[in-house]
XYZ file of C-alpha atoms in Angstrom:
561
model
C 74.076 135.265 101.864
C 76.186 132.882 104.549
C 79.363 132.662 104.453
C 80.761 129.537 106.706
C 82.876 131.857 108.780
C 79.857 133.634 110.031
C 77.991 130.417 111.404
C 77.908 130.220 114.880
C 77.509 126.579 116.560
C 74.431 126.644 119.004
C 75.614 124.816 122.119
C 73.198 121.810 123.525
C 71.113 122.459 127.011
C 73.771 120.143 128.216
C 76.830 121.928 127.085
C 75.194 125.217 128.829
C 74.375 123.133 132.132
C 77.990 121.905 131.944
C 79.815 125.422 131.124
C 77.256 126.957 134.089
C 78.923 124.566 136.338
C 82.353 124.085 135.925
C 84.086 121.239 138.164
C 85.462 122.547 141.343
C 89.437 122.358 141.989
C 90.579 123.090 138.591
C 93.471 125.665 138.217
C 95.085 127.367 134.968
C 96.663 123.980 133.829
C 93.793 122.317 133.652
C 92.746 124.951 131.057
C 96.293 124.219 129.074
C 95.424 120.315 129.091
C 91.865 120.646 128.335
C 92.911 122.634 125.496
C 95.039 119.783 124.304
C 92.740 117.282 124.632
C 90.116 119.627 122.606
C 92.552 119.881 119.504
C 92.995 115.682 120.046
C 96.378 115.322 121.455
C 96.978 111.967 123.375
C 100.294 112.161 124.368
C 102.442 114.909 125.598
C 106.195 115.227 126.239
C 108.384 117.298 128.669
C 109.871 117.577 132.183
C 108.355 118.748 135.596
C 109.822 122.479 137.233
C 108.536 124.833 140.271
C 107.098 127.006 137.671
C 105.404 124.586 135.931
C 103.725 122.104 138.566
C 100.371 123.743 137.963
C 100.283 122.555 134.350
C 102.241 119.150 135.783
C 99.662 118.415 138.077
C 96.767 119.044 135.929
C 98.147 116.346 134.056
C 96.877 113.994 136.695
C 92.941 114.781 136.347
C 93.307 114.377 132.633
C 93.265 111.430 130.030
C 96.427 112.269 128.546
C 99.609 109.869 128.488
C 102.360 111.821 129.552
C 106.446 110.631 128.512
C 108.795 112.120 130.879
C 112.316 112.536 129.574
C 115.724 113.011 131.681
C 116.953 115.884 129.809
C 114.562 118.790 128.128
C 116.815 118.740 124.928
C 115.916 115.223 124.955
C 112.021 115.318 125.137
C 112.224 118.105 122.396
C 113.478 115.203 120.150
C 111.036 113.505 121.593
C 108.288 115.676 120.726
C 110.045 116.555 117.023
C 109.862 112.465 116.145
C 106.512 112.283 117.315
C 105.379 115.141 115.215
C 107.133 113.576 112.388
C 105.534 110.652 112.448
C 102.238 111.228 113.617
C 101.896 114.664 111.634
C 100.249 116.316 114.538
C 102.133 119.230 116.873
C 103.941 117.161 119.713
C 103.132 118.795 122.919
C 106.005 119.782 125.022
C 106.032 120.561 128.649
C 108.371 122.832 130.250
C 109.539 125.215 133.022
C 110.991 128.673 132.753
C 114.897 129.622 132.666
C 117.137 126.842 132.175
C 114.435 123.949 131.666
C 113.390 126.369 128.804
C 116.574 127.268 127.374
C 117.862 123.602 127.314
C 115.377 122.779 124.592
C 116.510 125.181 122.381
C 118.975 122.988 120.226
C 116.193 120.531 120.021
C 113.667 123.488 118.792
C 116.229 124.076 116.256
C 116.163 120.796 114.663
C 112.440 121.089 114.635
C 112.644 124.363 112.988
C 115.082 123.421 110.163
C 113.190 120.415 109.727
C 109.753 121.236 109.742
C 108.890 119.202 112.714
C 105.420 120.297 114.245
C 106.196 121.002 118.264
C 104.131 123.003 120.406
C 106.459 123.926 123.365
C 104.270 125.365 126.326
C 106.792 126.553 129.225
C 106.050 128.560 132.219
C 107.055 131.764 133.307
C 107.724 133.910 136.161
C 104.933 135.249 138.139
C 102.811 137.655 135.844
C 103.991 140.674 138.160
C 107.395 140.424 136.628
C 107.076 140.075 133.437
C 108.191 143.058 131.438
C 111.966 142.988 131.225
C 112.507 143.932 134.888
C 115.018 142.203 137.234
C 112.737 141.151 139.652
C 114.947 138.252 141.594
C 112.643 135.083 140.788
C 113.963 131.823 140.736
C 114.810 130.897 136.534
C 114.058 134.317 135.530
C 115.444 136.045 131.932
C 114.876 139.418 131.462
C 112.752 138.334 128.228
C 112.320 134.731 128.081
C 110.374 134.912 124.454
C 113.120 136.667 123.205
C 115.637 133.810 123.562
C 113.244 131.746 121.401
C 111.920 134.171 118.657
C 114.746 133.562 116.396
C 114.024 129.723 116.289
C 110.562 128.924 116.568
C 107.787 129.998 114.123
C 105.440 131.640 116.505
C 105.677 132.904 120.100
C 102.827 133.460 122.558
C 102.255 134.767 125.430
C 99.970 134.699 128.084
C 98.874 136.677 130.740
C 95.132 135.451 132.366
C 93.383 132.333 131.824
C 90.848 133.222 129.710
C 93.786 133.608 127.134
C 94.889 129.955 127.474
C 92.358 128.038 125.115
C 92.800 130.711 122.106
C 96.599 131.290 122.529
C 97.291 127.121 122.215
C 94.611 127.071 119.640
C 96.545 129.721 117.741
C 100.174 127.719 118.564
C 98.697 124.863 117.281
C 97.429 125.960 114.132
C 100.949 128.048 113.442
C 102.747 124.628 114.216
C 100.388 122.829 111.765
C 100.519 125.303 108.498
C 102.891 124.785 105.804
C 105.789 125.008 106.627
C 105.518 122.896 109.986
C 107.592 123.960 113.040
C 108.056 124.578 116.787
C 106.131 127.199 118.755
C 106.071 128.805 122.094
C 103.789 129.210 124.285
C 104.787 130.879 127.859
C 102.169 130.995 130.553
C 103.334 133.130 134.084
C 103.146 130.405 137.336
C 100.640 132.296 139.039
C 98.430 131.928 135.826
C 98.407 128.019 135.990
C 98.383 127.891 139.957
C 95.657 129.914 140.267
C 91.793 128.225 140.583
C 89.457 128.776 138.018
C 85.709 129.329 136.973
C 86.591 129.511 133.123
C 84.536 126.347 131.901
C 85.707 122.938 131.138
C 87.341 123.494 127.051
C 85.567 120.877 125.220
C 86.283 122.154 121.543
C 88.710 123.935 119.126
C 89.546 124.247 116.124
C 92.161 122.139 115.122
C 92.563 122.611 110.977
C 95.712 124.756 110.003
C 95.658 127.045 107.074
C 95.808 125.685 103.466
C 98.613 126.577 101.086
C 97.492 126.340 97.638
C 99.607 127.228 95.263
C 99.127 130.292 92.291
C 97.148 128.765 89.065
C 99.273 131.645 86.849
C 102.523 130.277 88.407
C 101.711 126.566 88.008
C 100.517 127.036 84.705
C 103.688 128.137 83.473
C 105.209 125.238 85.475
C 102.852 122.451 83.743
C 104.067 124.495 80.459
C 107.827 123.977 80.799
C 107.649 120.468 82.383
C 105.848 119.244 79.283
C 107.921 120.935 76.557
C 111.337 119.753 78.938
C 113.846 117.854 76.751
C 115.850 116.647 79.950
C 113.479 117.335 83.117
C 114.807 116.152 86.136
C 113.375 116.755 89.964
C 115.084 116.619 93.379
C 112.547 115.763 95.579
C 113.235 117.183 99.839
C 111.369 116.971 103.088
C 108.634 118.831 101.840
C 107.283 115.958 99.866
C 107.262 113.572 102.777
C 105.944 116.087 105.327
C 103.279 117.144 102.708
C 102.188 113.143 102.161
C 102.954 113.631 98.839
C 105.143 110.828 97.866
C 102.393 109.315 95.632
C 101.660 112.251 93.879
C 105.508 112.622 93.180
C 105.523 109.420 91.611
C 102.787 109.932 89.524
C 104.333 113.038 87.737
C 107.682 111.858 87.085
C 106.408 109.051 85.258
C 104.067 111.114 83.391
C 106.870 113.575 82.693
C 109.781 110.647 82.395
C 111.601 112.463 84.621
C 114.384 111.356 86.585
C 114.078 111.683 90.911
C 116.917 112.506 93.308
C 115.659 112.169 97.303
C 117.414 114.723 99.661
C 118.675 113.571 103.104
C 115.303 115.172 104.451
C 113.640 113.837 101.434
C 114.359 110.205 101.927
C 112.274 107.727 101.013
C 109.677 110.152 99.078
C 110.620 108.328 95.977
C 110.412 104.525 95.295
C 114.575 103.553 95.824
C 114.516 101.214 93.039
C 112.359 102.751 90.535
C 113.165 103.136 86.526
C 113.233 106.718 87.761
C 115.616 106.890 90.940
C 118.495 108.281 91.360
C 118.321 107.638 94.614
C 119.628 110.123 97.148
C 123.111 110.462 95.906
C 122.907 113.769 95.938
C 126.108 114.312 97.366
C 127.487 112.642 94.361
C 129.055 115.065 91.623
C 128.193 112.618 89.221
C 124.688 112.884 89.821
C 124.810 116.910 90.794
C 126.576 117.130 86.822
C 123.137 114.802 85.771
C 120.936 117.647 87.649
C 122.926 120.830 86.289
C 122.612 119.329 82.541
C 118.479 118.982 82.962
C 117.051 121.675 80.857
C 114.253 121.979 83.631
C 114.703 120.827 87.115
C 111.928 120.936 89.425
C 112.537 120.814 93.038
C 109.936 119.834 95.198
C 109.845 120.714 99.143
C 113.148 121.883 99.856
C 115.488 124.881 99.727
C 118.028 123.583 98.009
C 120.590 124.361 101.388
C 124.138 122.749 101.771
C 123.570 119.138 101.623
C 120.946 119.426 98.956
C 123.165 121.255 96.710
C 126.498 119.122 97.320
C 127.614 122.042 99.757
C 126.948 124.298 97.359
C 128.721 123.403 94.122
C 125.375 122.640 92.384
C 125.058 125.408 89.628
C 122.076 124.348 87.100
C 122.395 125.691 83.311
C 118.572 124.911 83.137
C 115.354 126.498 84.350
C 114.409 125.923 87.800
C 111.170 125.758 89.222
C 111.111 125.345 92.910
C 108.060 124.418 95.172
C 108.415 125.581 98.441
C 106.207 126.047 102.059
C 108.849 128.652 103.930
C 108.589 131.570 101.998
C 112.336 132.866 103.313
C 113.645 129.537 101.472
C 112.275 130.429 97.939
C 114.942 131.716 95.883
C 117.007 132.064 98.606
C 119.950 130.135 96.785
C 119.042 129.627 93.156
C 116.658 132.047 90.739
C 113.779 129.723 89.621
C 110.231 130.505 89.018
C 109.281 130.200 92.613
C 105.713 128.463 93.826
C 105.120 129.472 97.206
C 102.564 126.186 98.253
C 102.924 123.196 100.189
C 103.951 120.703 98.279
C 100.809 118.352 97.927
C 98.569 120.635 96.634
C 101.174 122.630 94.125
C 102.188 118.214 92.804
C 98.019 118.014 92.521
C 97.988 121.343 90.352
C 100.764 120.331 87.795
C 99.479 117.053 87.570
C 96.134 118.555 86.757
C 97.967 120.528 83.854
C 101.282 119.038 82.472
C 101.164 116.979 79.293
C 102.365 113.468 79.052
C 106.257 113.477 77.490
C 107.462 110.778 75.670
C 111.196 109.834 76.523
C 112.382 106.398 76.751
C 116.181 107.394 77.724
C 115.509 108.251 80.890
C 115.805 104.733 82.851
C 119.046 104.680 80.780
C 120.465 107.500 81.563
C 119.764 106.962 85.305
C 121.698 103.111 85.077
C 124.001 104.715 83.861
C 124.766 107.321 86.293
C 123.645 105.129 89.097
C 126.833 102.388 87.883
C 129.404 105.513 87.413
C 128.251 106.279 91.295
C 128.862 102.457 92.238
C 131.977 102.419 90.454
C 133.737 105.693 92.092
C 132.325 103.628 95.542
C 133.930 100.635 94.943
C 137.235 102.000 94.113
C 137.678 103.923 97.296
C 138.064 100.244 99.255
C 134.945 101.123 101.659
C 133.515 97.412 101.933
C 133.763 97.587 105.863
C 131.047 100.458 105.269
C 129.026 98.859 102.747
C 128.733 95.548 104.694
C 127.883 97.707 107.808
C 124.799 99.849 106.093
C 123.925 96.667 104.291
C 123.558 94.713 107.626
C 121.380 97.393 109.296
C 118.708 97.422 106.172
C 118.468 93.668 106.254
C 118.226 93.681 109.822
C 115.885 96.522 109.851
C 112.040 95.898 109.447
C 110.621 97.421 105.911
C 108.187 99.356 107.908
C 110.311 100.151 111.111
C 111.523 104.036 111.088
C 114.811 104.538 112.276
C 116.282 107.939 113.448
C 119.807 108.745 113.324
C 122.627 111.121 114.680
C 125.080 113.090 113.372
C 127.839 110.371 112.756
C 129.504 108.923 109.739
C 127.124 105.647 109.291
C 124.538 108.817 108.854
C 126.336 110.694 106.605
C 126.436 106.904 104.575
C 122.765 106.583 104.876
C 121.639 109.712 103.634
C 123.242 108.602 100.495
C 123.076 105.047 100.305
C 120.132 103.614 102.454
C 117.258 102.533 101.330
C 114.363 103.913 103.927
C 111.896 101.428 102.295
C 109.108 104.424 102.129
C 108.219 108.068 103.141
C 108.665 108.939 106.687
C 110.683 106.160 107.670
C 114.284 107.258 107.713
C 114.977 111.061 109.802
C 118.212 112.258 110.448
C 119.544 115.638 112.811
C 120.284 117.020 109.767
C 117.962 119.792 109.797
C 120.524 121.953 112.230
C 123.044 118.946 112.465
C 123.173 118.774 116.583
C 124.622 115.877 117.960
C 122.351 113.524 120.563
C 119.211 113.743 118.297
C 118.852 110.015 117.806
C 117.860 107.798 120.403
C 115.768 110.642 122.032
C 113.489 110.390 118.961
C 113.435 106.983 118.369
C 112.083 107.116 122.013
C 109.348 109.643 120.603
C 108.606 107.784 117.074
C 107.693 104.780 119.607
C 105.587 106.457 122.010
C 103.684 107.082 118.667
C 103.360 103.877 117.079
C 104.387 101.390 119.525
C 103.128 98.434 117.156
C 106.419 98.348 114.999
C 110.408 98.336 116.343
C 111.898 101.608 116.231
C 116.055 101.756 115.312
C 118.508 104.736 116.928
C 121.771 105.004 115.288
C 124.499 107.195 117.374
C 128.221 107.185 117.166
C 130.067 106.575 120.858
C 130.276 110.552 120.926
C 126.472 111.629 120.283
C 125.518 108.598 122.495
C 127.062 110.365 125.293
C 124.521 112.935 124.816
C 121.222 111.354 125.068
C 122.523 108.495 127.842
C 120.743 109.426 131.084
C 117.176 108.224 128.099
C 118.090 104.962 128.860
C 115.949 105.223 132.183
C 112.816 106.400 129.936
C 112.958 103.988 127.671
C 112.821 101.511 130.116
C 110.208 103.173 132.348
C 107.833 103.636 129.397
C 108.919 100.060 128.384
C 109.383 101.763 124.510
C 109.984 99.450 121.364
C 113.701 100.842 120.695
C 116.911 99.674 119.529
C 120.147 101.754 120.024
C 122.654 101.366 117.975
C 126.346 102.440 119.273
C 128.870 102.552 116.461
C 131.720 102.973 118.795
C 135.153 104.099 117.351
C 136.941 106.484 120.089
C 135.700 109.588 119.641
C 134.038 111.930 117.546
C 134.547 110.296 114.023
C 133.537 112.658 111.438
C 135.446 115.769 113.386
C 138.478 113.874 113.623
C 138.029 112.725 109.470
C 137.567 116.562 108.870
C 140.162 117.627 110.985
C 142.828 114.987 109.902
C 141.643 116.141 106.389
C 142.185 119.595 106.987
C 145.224 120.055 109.367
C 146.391 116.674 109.044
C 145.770 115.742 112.786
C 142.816 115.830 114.794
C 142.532 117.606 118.120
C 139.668 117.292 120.849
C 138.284 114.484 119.103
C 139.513 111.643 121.567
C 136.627 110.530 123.943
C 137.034 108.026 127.310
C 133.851 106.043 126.907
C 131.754 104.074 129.288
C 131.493 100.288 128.744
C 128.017 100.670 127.198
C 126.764 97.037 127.245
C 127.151 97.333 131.160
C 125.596 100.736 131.424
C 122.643 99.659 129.421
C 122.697 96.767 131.898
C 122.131 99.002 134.967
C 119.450 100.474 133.779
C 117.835 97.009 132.865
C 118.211 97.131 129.389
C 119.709 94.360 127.693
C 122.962 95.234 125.557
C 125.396 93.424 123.342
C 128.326 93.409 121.993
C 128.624 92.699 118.222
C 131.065 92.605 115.389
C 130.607 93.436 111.639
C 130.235 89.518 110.999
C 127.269 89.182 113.576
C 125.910 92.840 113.596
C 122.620 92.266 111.253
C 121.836 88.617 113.573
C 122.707 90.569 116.657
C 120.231 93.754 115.416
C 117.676 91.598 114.502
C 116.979 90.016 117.619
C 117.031 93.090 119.380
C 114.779 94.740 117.237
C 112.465 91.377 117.545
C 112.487 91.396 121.160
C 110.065 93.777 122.781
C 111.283 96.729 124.833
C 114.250 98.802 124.600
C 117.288 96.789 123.502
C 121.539 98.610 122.752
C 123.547 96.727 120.400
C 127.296 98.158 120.502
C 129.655 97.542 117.313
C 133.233 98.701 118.185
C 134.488 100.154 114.351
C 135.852 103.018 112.843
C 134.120 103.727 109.550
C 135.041 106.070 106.399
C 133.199 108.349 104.511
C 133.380 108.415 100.918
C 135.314 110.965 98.549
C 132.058 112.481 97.460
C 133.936 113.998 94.125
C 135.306 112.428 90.967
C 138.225 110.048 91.209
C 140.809 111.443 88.659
């Protein structure tokens, strides 16, 4: 009997010929970007160092685009957009020490947020490794260590003939449910050094299935279909799983109502019978989800903003569908499914029974006009008319990535992303500068459609110097500046907490000007022109900043008494 893991492919007389012979004046980075082109990456992000120039320069003999970025924090946002939306791990180039270390907030993100990223950084020269203190230029005493805590997976490598298999390993880690960042840390005498190992032509580029247990989903179908008030908050796992469709399907065979998380947006149709949106924020809508008598969350762990900082407390059953195995259970008993979220959606709709409820649509209206009544009385119509501006202006298919400032903390409740994998949002690990890096990266992958960045004055300070890349690589973005002094939501919490805010107030650059001298266009709006004023920047081709001076509220996200 043959089992497929024990077939061997016979290479071709060619192939032999080929691997008998390799091309002269190769080194080890050739073998990293052959390797990459093998598992069929296209595009890789990163920045140039003295450790890494054999990997950098190997670039140059190969077919693959490469996206430099100013700061390495900045092309791992990059990379994490581009994994998003592409679904494949984002290469990303670095060198050792502090090139390394300054992509670690980025990596973060990634890692909270599933984001596939293969990091490959350089190291010191293979005779130091080992912990010593052997006075090289960017050396740590254990670079892997620094990054073992964040990413999924670290490698390391220590000849050549390790290269192909330890990126082929990376790149399946980064690939299996639950996505993430790896690391992959090659010594700079490995990649200098010329080699005979033969041209890579193939790998193996399928991660690892997670199906989930037929016992465990049985019992799942069982107390869907018996539910008398089901109810399912739907998170990033849905969307990263392409599983949006199969959502839909079995909450309107079940009748149950669907809450989107922030990372969750857009899994769910916005204005279906069914929504509730993503107003999960909302007590009135966390009180809907702790009366359901079975609530089935899909894809996510049910953290701080998916459980309305942690006041959520369900009376009913939960069954919870989750890839990261640390994240099951981890804050609520339920009858846990460890399984990626497509195939464990496939299994109950394979089982469950079709309920009959015709209250449902009701009961969301109604919650949906008690949320749009506690809104309007809080006098937030500068707010509204500002979110409201950017979705008309914004194209239905156009994804739009957004920092860590209030407008964000708006949209994760009230915008409409118009579809899966549009809308994305630092709120994975919740650093500040995420946006317009990975707007940069969402266009490098799909540079057919306009691509929005949303950043507060503070955040934009971060990601600045990208203003140079995206108008090197000529990239389809539009940066939005909501400018209002400072660092807005710090100084809301502060004011909220001590009753003044310290360390909040920021001197800002005139940004229209600075966008100017890098040659890309800016302009100045107001509320009354910002969705004319985003629209033609996100019409014209190239990288466009629209500034609009305001200081925006959030909204009381409890009951008004």
């Amino acid at each position: 009997m043959t089992h497929d893991h024990d077939l061997v492919l016979r290479p071709t007389e060619a192939q032999i010929a080929a691997a008998l012979n390799p091309p002269s004046g190769r080194n080890g980075g050739d073998l990293v970007v052959e390797t990459l082109a093998a598992l069929g990456t296209t595009t890789v992000f990163g920045l140039p160092g003295q450790h890494a120039l054999g990997m950098f320069d190997a670039l140059r003999r190969s077919d693959l685009r490469y996206i430099g970025l100013r700061v390495e924090n900045n092309a791992g946002f990059a990379a994490d957009a581009y994994g998003r939306i592409t679904g494949e791990a984002a290469p990303l180039l670095l060198s050792t020490g502090p090139g390394a270390l300054t992509s670690l907030a980025a990596l973060q993100e990634a890692a909270a947020a599933s984001a596939p990223v293969l990091a490959i950084s350089s190291q010191i020269p293979s005779a130091g490794l080992g912990g010593g203190r052997h006075g090289y230029l960017h050396e740590l005493p254990d670079q892997a260590a620094s990054f073992r805590g964040v990413v999924k997976s670290v490698h390391t490598v220590r000849t050549q003939s390790q290269i192909p298999s330890a990126i082929e390993a990376a790149w399946k880690s980064a690939l299996t449910a639950p996505h993430g960042p790896v690391w992959v840390e090659i010594p700079q005498d490995v990649l200098l050094a010329e080699t005979q190992i033969p041209v890579v032509t193939g790998g193996d580029a399928f991660p690892e299935e997670l199906p989930p247990r037929v016992e465990l989903t049985a019992v799942a179908a069982d107390l869907l279909s018996k539910a008398a008030r089901p109810a399912i908050i739907a998170g990033g796992g849905v969307v990263r799983a392409d599983a949006s469709g199969k959502l839909k399907r079995l909450a309107e065979v079940l009748r149950a109502p669907v809450v989107c998380t922030p990372g969750g947006k857009g899994a769910f149709p916005w204005k279906h019978p069914l929504s509730l949106q993503s107003w999960i924020e909302d007590r009135y809508v966390t009180d809907f989800l702790e009366d359901a008598d079975v609530l089935l969350v899909v894809g996510s762990g049910l953290g701080e903003l998916s459980s309305n900082y942690h006041t959520f407390k369900p009376r009913g059953r939960v069954i919870q569908i989750e890839a990261d195995l640390g994240k099951l259970e981890s804050n609520h008993p339920a009858l846990g499914i460890h399984a990626d979220a497509r195939l464990a959606l496939q299994a109950l709709l394979e089982t469950v029974t079709e309920r009959a409820d015709e209250t449902a649509p009701e009961r969301v209206r109604e919650v949906l006009a008690k949320v749009a009544e506690r809104i309007a009385a809080q006098e937030l119509t500068l707010e509204q008319d500002v979110l409201a501006s950017v979705r008309r202006a914004l194209p239905a298919g156009s994804p739009s990535f957004w920092d860590m400032t209030i407008l964000a903390y708006w949209a994760w409740s009230a915008f409409d992303a118009k579809g899966p994998n549009h809308m994305h949002s630092a709120q994975g690990a919740g650093g500040l500068g995420y946006g317009f890096p990975a707007a940069l990266g969402a266009a490098a992958a799909d540079p057919t459609r306009p691509v929005l960045a949303v950043s507060g004055d503070g955040g934009a300070l971060y990601s600045i110097a990208e203003l140079a890349t995206a108008r090197q690589y000529d990239l389809n973005v539009t940066w939005l500046i909501v400018d209002d002094g400072g660092y807005g939501i710090l100084r809301e919490y502060m004011t909220d907490a001590f009753g003044e805010a310290t360390a909040t107030e920021l001197t800002r650059p005139d940004y229209v000007a600075l966008a100017e001298s890098f040659g890309v266009p800016g302009v100045l709006t107001t509320v009354e022109t910002l969705e004319a004023d985003l629209a033609k920047a996100l019409a014209a081709p190239g990288p466009s900043v629209v500034v609009l001076p305001a200081v925006l509220r959030m909204f009381a996200p409890t009951h008004l008494e």
